XYZ file of C-alpha atoms in Angstrom:
136
model
C 42.113 26.742 -35.925
C 43.188 29.061 -38.658
C 46.011 28.967 -40.996
C 48.397 31.525 -38.861
C 48.052 29.748 -35.560
C 48.444 26.192 -37.139
C 51.620 27.652 -38.599
C 52.498 28.585 -35.513
C 51.965 25.476 -33.817
C 54.083 23.658 -36.546
C 57.036 25.918 -36.079
C 56.665 25.410 -32.622
C 56.576 21.468 -32.837
C 59.392 21.524 -35.519
C 61.373 23.650 -33.331
C 60.823 21.510 -29.980
C 61.976 18.423 -32.111
C 64.738 19.752 -33.398
C 65.988 21.168 -30.279
C 65.678 17.432 -28.747
C 67.719 15.975 -31.876
C 70.523 18.498 -30.681
C 70.335 16.656 -27.274
C 69.999 13.324 -28.246
C 69.902 11.661 -31.496
C 71.669 14.011 -33.916
C 74.293 15.755 -31.798
C 77.381 14.459 -33.739
C 75.466 15.826 -36.751
C 75.013 19.261 -35.095
C 78.633 19.116 -33.724
C 79.889 19.152 -37.723
C 77.757 22.369 -38.201
C 79.451 24.499 -35.408
C 82.091 26.830 -37.091
C 85.702 26.265 -35.965
C 86.367 30.220 -35.612
C 83.510 30.277 -32.710
C 85.363 30.391 -29.689
C 83.359 28.232 -27.551
C 83.046 24.455 -26.673
C 81.468 22.582 -29.884
C 79.460 20.455 -27.195
C 78.161 23.475 -25.338
C 76.906 25.253 -28.263
C 74.914 22.533 -29.505
C 73.555 21.598 -26.129
C 72.616 25.432 -25.588
C 71.278 25.717 -29.060
C 69.260 22.730 -28.207
C 67.861 23.944 -25.129
C 67.133 27.562 -26.616
C 65.070 25.571 -29.792
C 63.116 23.724 -27.402
C 62.560 26.750 -25.288
C 61.497 28.658 -28.368
C 59.351 25.930 -30.036
C 57.290 25.683 -26.373
C 56.948 29.174 -26.329
C 55.475 29.407 -30.036
C 52.987 26.918 -28.881
C 51.878 28.174 -25.366
C 52.685 31.633 -24.888
C 50.011 33.109 -27.518
C 49.371 36.542 -25.953
C 53.082 37.209 -26.291
C 53.227 35.630 -29.879
C 54.519 38.751 -31.382
C 57.908 39.399 -28.997
C 58.410 35.190 -29.374
C 58.115 35.708 -33.128
C 60.812 38.345 -33.081
C 62.762 36.136 -30.943
C 62.790 33.059 -33.070
C 63.257 35.370 -36.147
C 66.341 36.713 -34.280
C 67.526 33.057 -33.437
C 67.193 31.716 -37.158
C 69.410 34.676 -38.041
C 71.628 33.786 -35.468
C 72.453 30.518 -36.458
C 72.404 31.037 -40.147
C 76.463 31.348 -40.021
C 76.477 27.585 -39.140
C 74.881 26.955 -42.580
C 77.120 29.369 -44.568
C 80.170 27.538 -42.630
C 78.768 24.083 -43.800
C 78.931 25.502 -47.295
C 82.495 26.846 -47.304
C 84.132 24.231 -45.246
C 82.190 21.734 -47.423
C 81.168 19.825 -44.360
C 78.643 16.902 -45.027
C 75.666 17.024 -42.351
C 72.050 16.570 -42.502
C 72.313 14.841 -46.141
C 73.823 17.810 -47.315
C 76.672 15.966 -49.189
C 77.205 18.214 -52.170
C 78.007 21.995 -52.483
C 74.886 22.660 -54.719
C 72.908 20.771 -51.793
C 74.511 23.278 -49.122
C 73.950 25.913 -51.557
C 70.186 25.111 -51.956
C 69.681 25.040 -48.273
C 70.849 28.802 -47.694
C 67.375 30.089 -49.081
C 65.559 28.073 -46.348
C 66.374 30.246 -43.484
C 64.833 33.446 -44.811
C 61.838 31.421 -45.233
C 62.093 30.231 -41.715
C 62.349 33.906 -40.609
C 59.688 34.697 -42.660
C 57.410 31.591 -41.236
C 58.025 32.766 -37.761
C 56.972 36.489 -38.234
C 54.231 35.581 -40.386
C 52.681 33.061 -38.233
C 52.897 35.054 -34.813
C 51.716 38.438 -36.610
C 55.028 39.919 -35.672
C 55.533 41.359 -39.057
C 52.704 43.580 -38.481
C 54.109 44.768 -35.290
C 57.700 45.665 -36.709
C 59.589 48.509 -35.105
C 59.439 51.747 -36.794
C 55.988 50.829 -38.557
C 53.590 53.550 -38.370
C 50.328 52.806 -36.570
C 46.825 54.110 -38.304
C 44.266 54.947 -35.995
C 40.931 54.023 -37.552
């Protein structure tokens, strides 16, 4: 197995485990990260995002032929949940061991890294919209 497929497998496994934690052992912690301004039931948001993470993780592991599309969807998901990380910072919410503003600030740059990981490990970056294709 080369590096990219291994990276995709690791990211998929990470997402499945994160999704399971939403549903079982860390639900309260994830509830603390849902912004108050979101007009949805907090528990619904946590459960739904957990189910989505499990589905995306499974797709990364199992859908090799659709990996480019899956990569873009995973990247979009990481963008969509980023406001929760920002909310944790601005509301000074302690969760996931982030118990200071410094630690919450340091957490923010990891989201772009996750986005890059999703795009790189699936080759989605090579197939981005608007990229001119060159015929050999």
